[in-house]
Structures are given as structure tokens and as C-alpha cells.
mmCIF file of C-alpha atoms and ligand atoms in Angstrom:
data_model
loop_
_atom_site.group_PDB
_atom_site.id
_atom_site.type_symbol
_atom_site.label_atom_id
_atom_site.label_comp_id
_atom_site.label_asym_id
_atom_site.label_seq_id
_atom_site.Cartn_x
_atom_site.Cartn_y
_atom_site.Cartn_z
ATOM 1 C CA MET A 1 -10.853 -1.155 -24.164
ATOM 2 C CA ARG A 2 -9.940 2.182 -22.578
ATOM 3 C CA ALA A 3 -6.708 2.356 -20.603
ATOM 4 C CA ILE A 4 -4.320 4.920 -19.194
ATOM 5 C CA VAL A 5 -0.719 4.348 -20.261
ATOM 6 C CA ILE A 6 2.653 5.994 -19.962
ATOM 7 C CA ASN A 7 4.920 6.109 -23.011
ATOM 8 C CA ARG A 8 7.783 7.759 -21.119
ATOM 9 C CA HIS A 9 8.675 8.690 -17.554
ATOM 10 C CA GLY A 10 7.818 12.128 -16.216
ATOM 11 C CA GLY A 11 5.190 14.168 -14.387
ATOM 12 C CA PRO A 12 1.436 13.411 -14.226
ATOM 13 C CA ASP A 13 0.967 14.734 -17.765
ATOM 14 C CA VAL A 14 2.668 11.643 -19.231
ATOM 15 C CA LEU A 15 -0.469 9.642 -18.306
ATOM 16 C CA GLU A 16 -2.363 9.221 -21.586
ATOM 17 C CA ARG A 17 -5.793 7.803 -22.363
ATOM 18 C CA VAL A 18 -5.649 5.262 -25.191
ATOM 19 C CA MET A 19 -7.706 2.457 -26.713
ATOM 20 C CA MET A 20 -5.926 -0.885 -26.580
ATOM 21 C CA ASP A 21 -6.672 -4.572 -27.168
ATOM 22 C CA MET A 22 -8.419 -6.499 -24.419
ATOM 23 C CA PRO A 23 -5.929 -8.625 -22.442
ATOM 24 C CA ALA A 24 -6.047 -12.340 -23.282
ATOM 25 C CA PRO A 25 -5.899 -14.394 -20.060
ATOM 26 C CA GLN A 26 -3.162 -17.063 -20.052
ATOM 27 C CA PRO A 27 -3.719 -20.483 -18.412
ATOM 28 C CA GLY A 28 -4.414 -19.942 -14.699
ATOM 29 C CA GLU A 29 -5.387 -16.300 -15.205
ATOM 30 C CA THR A 30 -8.714 -14.615 -14.577
ATOM 31 C CA LEU A 31 -10.054 -11.821 -16.782
ATOM 32 C CA VAL A 32 -11.459 -9.060 -14.568
ATOM 33 C CA ARG A 33 -13.641 -6.132 -15.594
ATOM 34 C CA VAL A 34 -12.099 -3.438 -13.414
ATOM 35 C CA ALA A 35 -14.670 -1.482 -11.382
ATOM 36 C CA ALA A 36 -12.186 0.378 -9.137
ATOM 37 C CA VAL A 37 -8.404 0.725 -9.040
ATOM 38 C CA ALA A 38 -6.469 2.380 -6.205
ATOM 39 C CA VAL A 39 -3.724 4.932 -6.726
ATOM 40 C CA ASN A 40 -0.783 3.951 -4.519
ATOM 41 C CA PRO A 41 2.269 6.140 -3.773
ATOM 42 C CA ALA A 42 4.305 3.611 -5.793
ATOM 43 C CA ASP A 43 2.263 4.463 -8.919
ATOM 44 C CA PHE A 44 3.674 7.962 -9.187
ATOM 45 C CA LYS A 45 7.160 6.625 -8.418
ATOM 46 C CA TRP A 46 6.917 4.112 -11.290
ATOM 47 C CA ARG A 47 5.518 6.902 -13.492
ATOM 48 C CA ALA A 48 8.435 9.184 -12.622
ATOM 49 C CA GLY A 49 11.005 6.428 -13.328
ATOM 50 C CA MET A 50 12.239 6.086 -9.738
ATOM 51 C CA PHE A 51 12.538 2.284 -10.024
ATOM 52 C CA GLN A 52 14.099 2.352 -13.496
ATOM 53 C CA ALA A 53 17.550 1.272 -12.282
ATOM 54 C CA PHE A 54 16.418 -2.083 -10.863
ATOM 55 C CA MET A 55 13.293 -2.818 -12.903
ATOM 56 C CA PRO A 56 13.015 -0.900 -16.182
ATOM 57 C CA VAL A 57 9.526 -0.893 -17.734
ATOM 58 C CA THR A 58 8.736 -1.194 -21.430
ATOM 59 C CA PHE A 59 6.340 1.255 -23.070
ATOM 60 C CA PRO A 60 3.434 1.598 -23.374
ATOM 61 C CA HIS A 61 3.053 0.677 -19.709
ATOM 62 C CA VAL A 62 -0.219 0.454 -17.759
ATOM 63 C CA LEU A 63 0.192 1.348 -14.065
ATOM 64 C CA GLY A 64 -2.060 0.224 -11.195
ATOM 65 C CA TYR A 65 -1.684 -2.591 -8.663
ATOM 66 C CA ASP A 66 -4.848 -2.781 -6.616
ATOM 67 C CA ILE A 67 -8.074 -3.648 -8.352
ATOM 68 C CA ALA A 68 -11.614 -4.667 -7.576
ATOM 69 C CA GLY A 69 -14.092 -5.769 -10.199
ATOM 70 C CA GLU A 70 -16.172 -8.546 -11.722
ATOM 71 C CA VAL A 71 -14.890 -11.726 -13.304
ATOM 72 C CA ALA A 72 -15.419 -11.601 -17.068
ATOM 73 C CA GLY A 73 -13.819 -14.956 -17.951
ATOM 74 C CA GLY A 74 -10.708 -17.091 -17.602
ATOM 75 C CA ALA A 75 -9.699 -19.357 -14.702
ATOM 76 C CA GLY A 76 -10.586 -19.635 -11.044
ATOM 77 C CA PHE A 77 -14.012 -18.001 -10.596
ATOM 78 C CA SER A 78 -17.475 -17.989 -12.136
ATOM 79 C CA PRO A 79 -18.263 -15.049 -14.402
ATOM 80 C CA GLY A 80 -19.792 -12.193 -12.427
ATOM 81 C CA THR A 81 -17.966 -13.029 -9.164
ATOM 82 C CA ARG A 82 -16.845 -9.876 -7.343
ATOM 83 C CA VAL A 83 -13.088 -10.120 -6.770
ATOM 84 C CA PHE A 84 -10.218 -7.969 -5.522
ATOM 85 C CA GLY A 85 -6.463 -8.295 -5.391
ATOM 86 C CA ALA A 86 -2.980 -6.893 -5.849
ATOM 87 C CA LEU A 87 -1.534 -7.372 -9.334
ATOM 88 C CA ASP A 88 2.045 -8.374 -10.019
ATOM 89 C CA PRO A 89 4.065 -5.282 -8.997
ATOM 90 C CA PHE A 90 6.214 -5.361 -12.140
ATOM 91 C CA ARG A 91 3.508 -6.232 -14.699
ATOM 92 C CA LYS A 92 0.668 -4.115 -13.173
ATOM 93 C CA GLY A 93 -2.135 -3.200 -15.647
ATOM 94 C CA GLY A 94 -4.903 -1.914 -13.356
ATOM 95 C CA TYR A 95 -5.566 1.473 -15.011
ATOM 96 C CA ALA A 96 -7.765 -0.150 -17.646
ATOM 97 C CA GLU A 97 -11.267 -1.467 -18.219
ATOM 98 C CA TYR A 98 -10.041 -5.084 -18.108
ATOM 99 C CA VAL A 99 -7.001 -6.877 -16.733
ATOM 100 C CA ALA A 100 -5.811 -10.505 -16.779
ATOM 101 C CA VAL A 101 -4.575 -11.631 -13.354
ATOM 102 C CA PRO A 102 -3.209 -14.939 -12.010
ATOM 103 C CA ALA A 103 -6.265 -16.369 -10.231
ATOM 104 C CA GLU A 104 -4.201 -17.030 -7.086
ATOM 105 C CA TYR A 105 -3.748 -13.243 -6.608
ATOM 106 C CA LEU A 106 -7.513 -12.720 -6.328
ATOM 107 C CA ARG A 107 -10.101 -13.357 -3.641
ATOM 108 C CA GLU A 108 -13.864 -12.922 -3.575
ATOM 109 C CA ILE A 109 -14.942 -9.564 -2.114
ATOM 110 C CA PRO A 110 -16.761 -10.162 1.193
ATOM 111 C CA ASP A 111 -20.399 -9.074 1.405
ATOM 112 C CA GLY A 112 -20.778 -5.523 2.629
ATOM 113 C CA LEU A 113 -17.716 -4.152 0.810
ATOM 114 C CA ASP A 114 -18.198 -2.117 -2.356
ATOM 115 C CA PHE A 115 -15.633 -2.033 -5.162
ATOM 116 C CA PRO A 116 -13.799 1.163 -4.068
ATOM 117 C CA ALA A 117 -13.458 -0.108 -0.482
ATOM 118 C CA ALA A 118 -12.126 -3.449 -1.755
ATOM 119 C CA ALA A 119 -9.645 -1.754 -4.117
ATOM 120 C CA ALA A 120 -8.315 0.289 -1.178
ATOM 121 C CA ILE A 121 -7.177 -2.850 0.675
ATOM 122 C CA PRO A 122 -4.642 -5.060 -1.146
ATOM 123 C CA THR A 123 -1.177 -3.446 -1.275
ATOM 124 C CA ALA A 124 -1.557 -1.323 1.851
ATOM 125 C CA GLY A 125 -3.201 -4.144 3.787
ATOM 126 C CA LEU A 126 -0.755 -6.845 2.747
ATOM 127 C CA THR A 127 2.206 -4.575 3.519
ATOM 128 C CA GLY A 128 0.925 -3.565 6.970
ATOM 129 C CA LEU A 129 0.022 -7.134 7.947
ATOM 130 C CA GLN A 130 3.234 -8.638 6.594
ATOM 131 C CA LEU A 131 5.473 -6.010 8.249
ATOM 132 C CA VAL A 132 4.036 -7.107 11.605
ATOM 133 C CA GLU A 133 3.954 -10.856 11.038
ATOM 134 C CA ARG A 134 6.969 -11.418 8.752
ATOM 135 C CA GLY A 135 9.002 -8.201 8.824
ATOM 136 C CA VAL A 136 9.575 -8.165 12.596
ATOM 137 C CA ASP A 137 7.532 -11.205 13.744
ATOM 138 C CA LEU A 138 6.055 -9.136 16.567
ATOM 139 C CA GLN A 139 5.325 -11.048 19.807
ATOM 140 C CA PRO A 140 2.734 -10.395 22.540
ATOM 141 C CA GLY A 141 3.926 -7.803 25.057
ATOM 142 C CA GLN A 142 6.645 -6.402 22.808
ATOM 143 C CA ARG A 143 6.949 -2.659 22.361
ATOM 144 C CA VAL A 144 6.914 -1.528 18.719
ATOM 145 C CA LEU A 145 7.307 1.868 17.104
ATOM 146 C CA ILE A 146 5.162 2.373 13.970
ATOM 147 C CA THR A 147 5.788 5.470 11.838
ATOM 148 C CA GLY A 148 3.152 7.028 9.567
ATOM 149 C CA ALA A 149 0.536 4.983 11.416
ATOM 150 C CA LEU A 150 -2.444 6.925 10.070
ATOM 151 C CA GLY A 151 -1.386 6.232 6.465
ATOM 152 C CA ALA A 152 -2.705 3.418 4.297
ATOM 153 C CA VAL A 153 -0.003 0.896 5.280
ATOM 154 C CA GLY A 154 0.490 2.218 8.817
ATOM 155 C CA ARG A 155 -3.127 1.798 9.935
ATOM 156 C CA PHE A 156 -3.048 -1.892 8.923
ATOM 157 C CA ALA A 157 0.281 -2.339 10.752
ATOM 158 C CA LEU A 158 -1.221 -0.699 13.845
ATOM 159 C CA HIS A 159 -4.263 -2.995 13.745
ATOM 160 C CA PHE A 160 -2.250 -6.205 13.361
ATOM 161 C CA ALA A 161 0.342 -5.116 15.963
ATOM 162 C CA LYS A 162 -2.476 -4.634 18.500
ATOM 163 C CA ALA A 163 -3.997 -7.957 17.402
ATOM 164 C CA ARG A 164 -0.672 -9.606 18.316
ATOM 165 C CA GLY A 165 -0.879 -8.095 21.805
ATOM 166 C CA ALA A 166 1.955 -5.590 21.321
ATOM 167 C CA HIS A 167 2.374 -2.200 22.999
ATOM 168 C CA VAL A 168 2.266 0.232 20.064
ATOM 169 C CA VAL A 169 3.931 3.641 19.970
ATOM 170 C CA CYS A 170 3.040 5.681 16.888
ATOM 171 C CA ALA A 171 5.186 8.441 15.367
ATOM 172 C CA VAL A 172 2.971 10.554 13.125
ATOM 173 C CA ARG A 173 2.353 14.113 11.992
ATOM 174 C CA ALA A 174 1.246 16.251 14.972
ATOM 175 C CA ALA A 175 -2.174 16.609 13.333
ATOM 176 C CA HIS A 176 -2.588 12.795 13.314
ATOM 177 C CA ARG A 177 -2.142 12.308 17.082
ATOM 178 C CA ASP A 178 -5.825 11.984 17.964
ATOM 179 C CA GLY A 179 -6.486 9.838 14.896
ATOM 180 C CA VAL A 180 -3.998 7.135 15.879
ATOM 181 C CA MET A 181 -5.041 7.172 19.537
ATOM 182 C CA ALA A 182 -8.614 6.538 18.324
ATOM 183 C CA LEU A 183 -7.306 3.553 16.339
ATOM 184 C CA GLY A 184 -5.831 1.996 19.491
ATOM 185 C CA ALA A 185 -2.263 3.322 19.748
ATOM 186 C CA ASP A 186 -0.851 3.074 23.278
ATOM 187 C CA ALA A 187 1.320 6.185 22.909
ATOM 188 C CA VAL A 188 1.951 8.768 20.233
ATOM 189 C CA LEU A 189 4.631 11.305 19.372
ATOM 190 C CA ALA A 190 4.986 13.918 16.647
ATOM 191 C CA LEU A 191 7.540 12.621 14.142
ATOM 192 C CA GLY A 192 10.401 15.091 13.691
ATOM 193 C CA GLU A 193 9.194 17.261 16.584
ATOM 194 C CA GLU A 194 9.491 15.077 19.683
ATOM 195 C CA ASP A 195 11.984 12.537 20.972
ATOM 196 C CA TRP A 196 10.903 9.305 22.702
ATOM 197 C CA ARG A 197 11.338 9.287 26.483
ATOM 198 C CA GLY A 198 9.787 5.915 27.346
ATOM 199 C CA ALA A 199 11.170 2.355 27.452
ATOM 200 C CA PRO A 200 13.171 1.235 24.396
ATOM 201 C CA PHE A 201 11.480 -0.415 21.423
ATOM 202 C CA ASP A 202 11.753 -4.133 20.674
ATOM 203 C CA HIS A 203 11.218 -3.378 16.970
ATOM 204 C CA VAL A 204 10.505 -0.538 14.553
ATOM 205 C CA ILE A 205 8.040 -0.695 11.646
ATOM 206 C CA ASP A 206 8.554 2.247 9.328
ATOM 207 C CA THR A 207 6.462 3.651 6.469
ATOM 208 C CA VAL A 208 8.074 7.125 6.237
ATOM 209 C CA GLY A 209 11.895 6.850 6.256
ATOM 210 C CA GLY A 210 14.444 9.644 6.623
ATOM 211 C CA GLU A 211 16.466 11.335 9.366
ATOM 212 C CA ALA A 212 13.620 11.858 11.846
ATOM 213 C CA VAL A 213 12.864 8.118 11.829
ATOM 214 C CA ALA A 214 16.577 7.356 12.265
ATOM 215 C CA ARG A 215 16.651 9.506 15.420
ATOM 216 C CA LEU A 216 13.799 7.436 16.912
ATOM 217 C CA CYS A 217 15.481 4.173 15.861
ATOM 218 C CA ALA A 218 18.276 5.077 18.285
ATOM 219 C CA HIS A 219 15.805 3.905 20.992
ATOM 220 C CA LEU A 220 15.787 0.327 19.648
ATOM 221 C CA LYS A 221 16.872 -2.474 22.002
ATOM 222 C CA PRO A 222 19.959 -4.461 20.995
ATOM 223 C CA GLY A 223 18.795 -7.378 18.837
ATOM 224 C CA GLY A 224 15.663 -5.509 17.679
ATOM 225 C CA ARG A 225 14.766 -5.094 14.015
ATOM 226 C CA ILE A 226 13.939 -2.092 11.865
ATOM 227 C CA ALA A 227 11.638 -3.113 8.990
ATOM 228 C CA THR A 228 10.940 -0.319 6.537
ATOM 229 C CA ALA A 229 8.615 -0.217 3.538
ATOM 230 C CA ALA A 230 9.451 3.399 2.725
ATOM 231 C CA THR A 231 11.314 4.360 -0.430
ATOM 232 C CA THR A 232 13.097 7.155 1.494
ATOM 233 C CA PRO A 233 15.946 5.304 3.244
ATOM 234 C CA ILE A 234 16.641 5.535 6.978
ATOM 235 C CA PRO A 235 20.253 6.680 7.441
ATOM 236 C CA ALA A 236 21.824 3.682 9.219
ATOM 237 C CA GLU A 237 24.905 5.253 10.764
ATOM 238 C CA GLY A 238 25.128 4.697 14.517
ATOM 239 C CA LEU A 239 21.862 2.739 14.795
ATOM 240 C CA PRO A 240 21.612 -0.423 16.941
ATOM 241 C CA ALA A 241 20.432 -2.384 13.835
ATOM 242 C CA SER A 242 20.543 -1.892 10.069
ATOM 243 C CA PRO A 243 17.188 -0.944 8.543
ATOM 244 C CA GLU A 244 15.854 -3.827 6.417
ATOM 245 C CA PHE A 245 13.753 -2.942 3.372
ATOM 246 C CA PHE A 246 10.550 -4.990 3.360
ATOM 247 C CA ALA A 247 8.862 -5.771 0.027
ATOM 248 C CA VAL A 248 5.200 -6.823 0.065
ATOM 249 C CA ARG A 249 4.271 -10.214 -1.402
ATOM 250 C CA SER A 250 1.007 -11.264 -3.008
ATOM 251 C CA CYS A 251 -0.703 -13.801 -0.747
ATOM 252 C CA GLY A 252 -4.288 -14.941 -1.225
ATOM 253 C CA SER A 253 -4.750 -16.150 2.348
ATOM 254 C CA ASP A 254 -3.484 -12.839 3.779
ATOM 255 C CA LEU A 255 -5.802 -11.015 1.369
ATOM 256 C CA ALA A 256 -8.790 -13.048 2.549
ATOM 257 C CA ARG A 257 -8.001 -12.159 6.197
ATOM 258 C CA LEU A 258 -7.739 -8.494 5.265
ATOM 259 C CA GLY A 259 -11.058 -8.528 3.413
ATOM 260 C CA GLN A 260 -12.795 -10.104 6.402
ATOM 261 C CA ALA A 261 -11.188 -7.658 8.856
ATOM 262 C CA VAL A 262 -12.383 -4.659 6.839
ATOM 263 C CA ALA A 263 -15.832 -6.112 6.120
ATOM 264 C CA SER A 264 -16.361 -6.845 9.831
ATOM 265 C CA GLY A 265 -15.514 -3.224 10.699
ATOM 266 C CA ALA A 266 -12.392 -4.197 12.682
ATOM 267 C CA ILE A 267 -10.269 -2.005 10.379
ATOM 268 C CA LYS A 268 -11.468 1.169 8.738
ATOM 269 C CA VAL A 269 -9.965 1.988 5.340
ATOM 270 C CA PRO A 270 -10.966 5.506 4.436
ATOM 271 C CA VAL A 271 -11.554 6.303 0.770
ATOM 272 C CA ALA A 272 -10.712 9.973 0.225
ATOM 273 C CA GLN A 273 -11.884 10.453 -3.362
ATOM 274 C CA LEU A 274 -13.373 8.600 -6.321
ATOM 275 C CA ILE A 275 -12.027 9.972 -9.599
ATOM 276 C CA PRO A 276 -12.847 8.896 -13.180
ATOM 277 C CA LEU A 277 -10.018 6.831 -14.743
ATOM 278 C CA ASP A 278 -9.636 9.418 -17.501
ATOM 279 C CA GLN A 279 -8.532 11.904 -14.808
ATOM 280 C CA ALA A 280 -5.654 9.712 -13.605
ATOM 281 C CA ALA A 281 -3.214 12.641 -13.902
ATOM 282 C CA GLU A 282 -5.239 14.653 -11.383
ATOM 283 C CA ALA A 283 -5.386 11.620 -9.073
ATOM 284 C CA HIS A 284 -1.578 11.347 -9.213
ATOM 285 C CA ARG A 285 -1.192 15.023 -8.323
ATOM 286 C CA LEU A 286 -3.393 14.503 -5.250
ATOM 287 C CA VAL A 287 -1.598 11.387 -4.043
ATOM 288 C CA GLU A 288 1.832 12.932 -4.670
ATOM 289 C CA ARG A 289 0.840 15.980 -2.604
ATOM 290 C CA GLY A 290 -0.096 13.729 0.372
ATOM 291 C CA GLY A 291 -2.459 14.641 3.176
ATOM 292 C CA GLN A 292 -5.485 12.966 1.528
ATOM 293 C CA GLY A 293 -6.468 11.078 4.677
ATOM 294 C CA GLY A 294 -7.489 8.024 2.654
ATOM 295 C CA LYS A 295 -7.124 6.229 -0.658
ATOM 296 C CA VAL A 296 -7.725 7.887 -3.987
ATOM 297 C CA ILE A 297 -9.628 5.457 -6.205
ATOM 298 C CA LEU A 298 -9.975 5.579 -9.994
ATOM 299 C CA ILE A 299 -13.232 4.442 -11.548
ATOM 300 C CA PRO A 300 -12.961 3.162 -15.165
HETATM 301 N N1 NAP B 401 7.957 -1.881 0.215
HETATM 302 C C1 NAP B 401 6.729 -2.182 -0.140
HETATM 303 O O1 NAP B 401 6.420 -3.306 -0.519
HETATM 304 C C2 NAP B 401 5.682 -1.110 -0.052
HETATM 305 C C3 NAP B 401 4.321 -1.422 -0.141
HETATM 306 C C4 NAP B 401 3.386 -0.389 0.039
HETATM 307 C C5 NAP B 401 3.823 0.917 0.267
HETATM 308 N N2 NAP B 401 5.160 1.164 0.287
HETATM 309 C C6 NAP B 401 5.677 2.513 0.570
HETATM 310 O O2 NAP B 401 5.350 2.810 1.932
HETATM 311 C C7 NAP B 401 5.163 4.206 2.084
HETATM 312 C C8 NAP B 401 3.802 4.480 2.733
HETATM 313 O O3 NAP B 401 2.779 4.050 1.838
HETATM 314 P P1 NAP B 401 1.249 4.367 2.160
HETATM 315 O O4 NAP B 401 0.466 3.767 1.064
HETATM 316 O O5 NAP B 401 0.933 4.040 3.570
HETATM 317 O O6 NAP B 401 1.248 5.979 1.993
HETATM 318 P P2 NAP B 401 0.247 7.012 2.669
HETATM 319 O O7 NAP B 401 -1.126 6.479 2.715
HETATM 320 O O8 NAP B 401 0.524 8.315 1.987
HETATM 321 O O9 NAP B 401 0.746 7.091 4.188
HETATM 322 C C9 NAP B 401 1.938 7.689 4.575
HETATM 323 C C10 NAP B 401 1.673 8.299 5.947
HETATM 324 O O10 NAP B 401 2.888 8.860 6.443
HETATM 325 C C11 NAP B 401 2.657 10.245 6.714
HETATM 326 N N3 NAP B 401 3.886 10.971 6.477
HETATM 327 C C12 NAP B 401 4.520 11.172 5.306
HETATM 328 N N4 NAP B 401 5.640 11.894 5.499
HETATM 329 C C13 NAP B 401 5.705 12.154 6.823
HETATM 330 C C14 NAP B 401 6.620 12.852 7.656
HETATM 331 N N5 NAP B 401 7.709 13.422 7.149
HETATM 332 N N6 NAP B 401 6.353 12.914 8.977
HETATM 333 C C15 NAP B 401 5.254 12.343 9.508
HETATM 334 N N7 NAP B 401 4.353 11.657 8.774
HETATM 335 C C16 NAP B 401 4.583 11.560 7.459
HETATM 336 C C17 NAP B 401 1.556 10.658 5.773
HETATM 337 O O11 NAP B 401 0.912 11.832 6.198
HETATM 338 P P3 NAP B 401 0.250 12.795 5.092
HETATM 339 O O12 NAP B 401 -0.806 12.014 4.393
HETATM 340 O O13 NAP B 401 -0.253 13.932 5.908
HETATM 341 O O14 NAP B 401 1.391 13.163 4.163
HETATM 342 C C18 NAP B 401 0.655 9.440 5.865
HETATM 343 O O15 NAP B 401 -0.124 9.442 7.047
HETATM 344 C C19 NAP B 401 5.330 4.814 0.680
HETATM 345 O O16 NAP B 401 6.676 5.227 0.522
HETATM 346 C C20 NAP B 401 5.043 3.639 -0.238
HETATM 347 O O17 NAP B 401 5.646 3.792 -1.518
HETATM 348 C C21 NAP B 401 6.082 0.196 0.135
#
């Protein structure tokens, strides 16, 4: 099968097209013919070696967490079933024509969603939902600050925070103000340009990190939590609470809820570009640059 591998860490040019053996599903695993695989910000960080200190990868290594495709064999589903899911974050393997996945990580794609739309959901959706429900356990009526709320993770966090009956303040790029208000934010400020002048926050959900987020975290109530998914840390000095790094977990029931929410139109997940798998290096350049306004999806 065709796959894109890295044989060393570095820039986008280390992504190489190769032919490799088809994966052999182990007991409990499903073999999926990949029809679409999302490029997440973490992909270029793994490629660059940013996580090498805590989880070194062995080469050749196939990147790619979020896949959608058709079942080609193995456990859990009938052949031909349309499935989507987030792969194990350390094993990965999505940038390929086929991947073997524990069946519990997959769910059937709801009617009305095509493969690219389904591939755009898993990691971003699970992270946004879980930040709200597990990261800070947001309660009705609470006031939460969400940073980067027009991004892939942030828009899911915004949706599920509103679904919990929270009052949501979004800190985003100035150009994203109208976008987050249209998604249901109660208030918005330009991150890094404006301070917050309203009532203090019960909790903070962060997807950006850095000094500008730290300045807003100063408006957290005592006892509130700062849950961050961002790889750029929030400087903790002088804050009312220590930022807690939140790591997404695979969860089939959460994934099923996300699929239904997107299929019903309750959450919009924009797909910015479809790019052939062979052009993975170009896709990485785009995602690394930011400002895409939606997911970049590779098509094997
Ligand atoms: N811990 C975990 O388990 C986990 C899981 C998923 C993601 N993550 C991490 O979470 C972060 C967000 O992921 P994502 O998929 O949502 O990325 P994304 O789609 O690129 O969204 C990030 C959003 O933040 C905005 N942004 C970036 N820098 C900003 C700044 N300085 N000021 C204001 N806005 C800024 C971006 O705007 P532009 O597009 O205009 O740049 C974009 O709207 C990444 O660091 C990712 O690696 C962690």
C-alpha cells in the first residue's frame, strides 16, 4: 500500500511517499481503507520531534490520527461499513491507504456526513467536548473563558459550553470576533489586544497558550480551573490557579455524540482544503502557517 512516512525529524520535506506492507489487524482490531485523514497541528509537532523527550518514535513512522474510511476486514464491523475515529496518539498510522485500529476507537459515520467531514471531527471534537465536561466540569450559569474559539478544538468547546448552559466569553484573533459571535459566544475580546473588564471567570479553557492567555487568567475566580490543551505553556506565575494540561482520550461514546451533533447541523466543522496524500508536505506547510479557517484533509 502507499503511505507517507518520516524516517527522521525535521521540516515538511522529511515526509516521504513509500510502498509498505498492508497492516495486519490484531485481535479486536478493524482494518480500515482510509478515505480521508485530517492533518492536526500535533502532526507537524510529531514530525518536527517536539514530543521526542517524552515519547520517542521509531522510524519509519506513519503520522495521522483522525481517519474516516470503509471497513476492509478485521473485528467489530461488517466489511464496507463507513467508520471514523481517532487512532492511538502514539501509534498513529493514518497517512496510508489502510490502517488497523482497535474497533473500540471507531464509530459508524452518521448518514449525511462524507468522509472528509467525518475525518475533521475526532481529535478536535473529543478535545473540545472533554475540556468542557472533564477538564473543568462546567456547570449551568458558570462564566467560562475559551481561547482560540474559532479553531478546530475551540469551536467544539464553545458548542458544548453553551450546551451546558454556561456564559461563554471568547478570546480570539480580532478578525475572528464576528465568527465566534455567530457561533453563540456571549462576549468576545481580541486576544493579546484587549483586557477583560467584566465579571471574573469561573473557569478557563485554553487552546492557544502563552503570555496573553496568562494575562486573561488573572481574571479567574479563586477555586476556578485553567484547563489547557495548547502545547505553548501558560506562564503560571501570579495566577489564581495553576494551568492544568489536558490530554484528549479516545472514547467511542463521545465520538458517537460528536458525529450526531455534526450530522444534525448543530456544529459546523469547516473543511478548508482537500489535498492528495502524496502532497502531505504541502498540507503540513499550510497547517503550520495557521489561518486556514478549517481542517486540511488528505485524500489517499
Ligand atoms: N492536549 C491535547 O490532547 C490536544 C488535542 C488537540 C489539540 N491540541 C492542541 O490544541 C491547540 C489547538 O488545536 P486546534 O486543532 O484547535 O488548532 P487550530 O484549528 O489551528 O485552532 C487554533 C485557533 O487559535 C487561533 N490562534 C492561534 N494563535 C493565536 C494567538 N496568538 N492569538 C489568537 N488566536 C490564536 C488560531 O487562529 P489562526 O487559525 O488564525 O492561526 C485558531 O483559530 C494546538 O496547540 C494543538 O496541538 C491538544
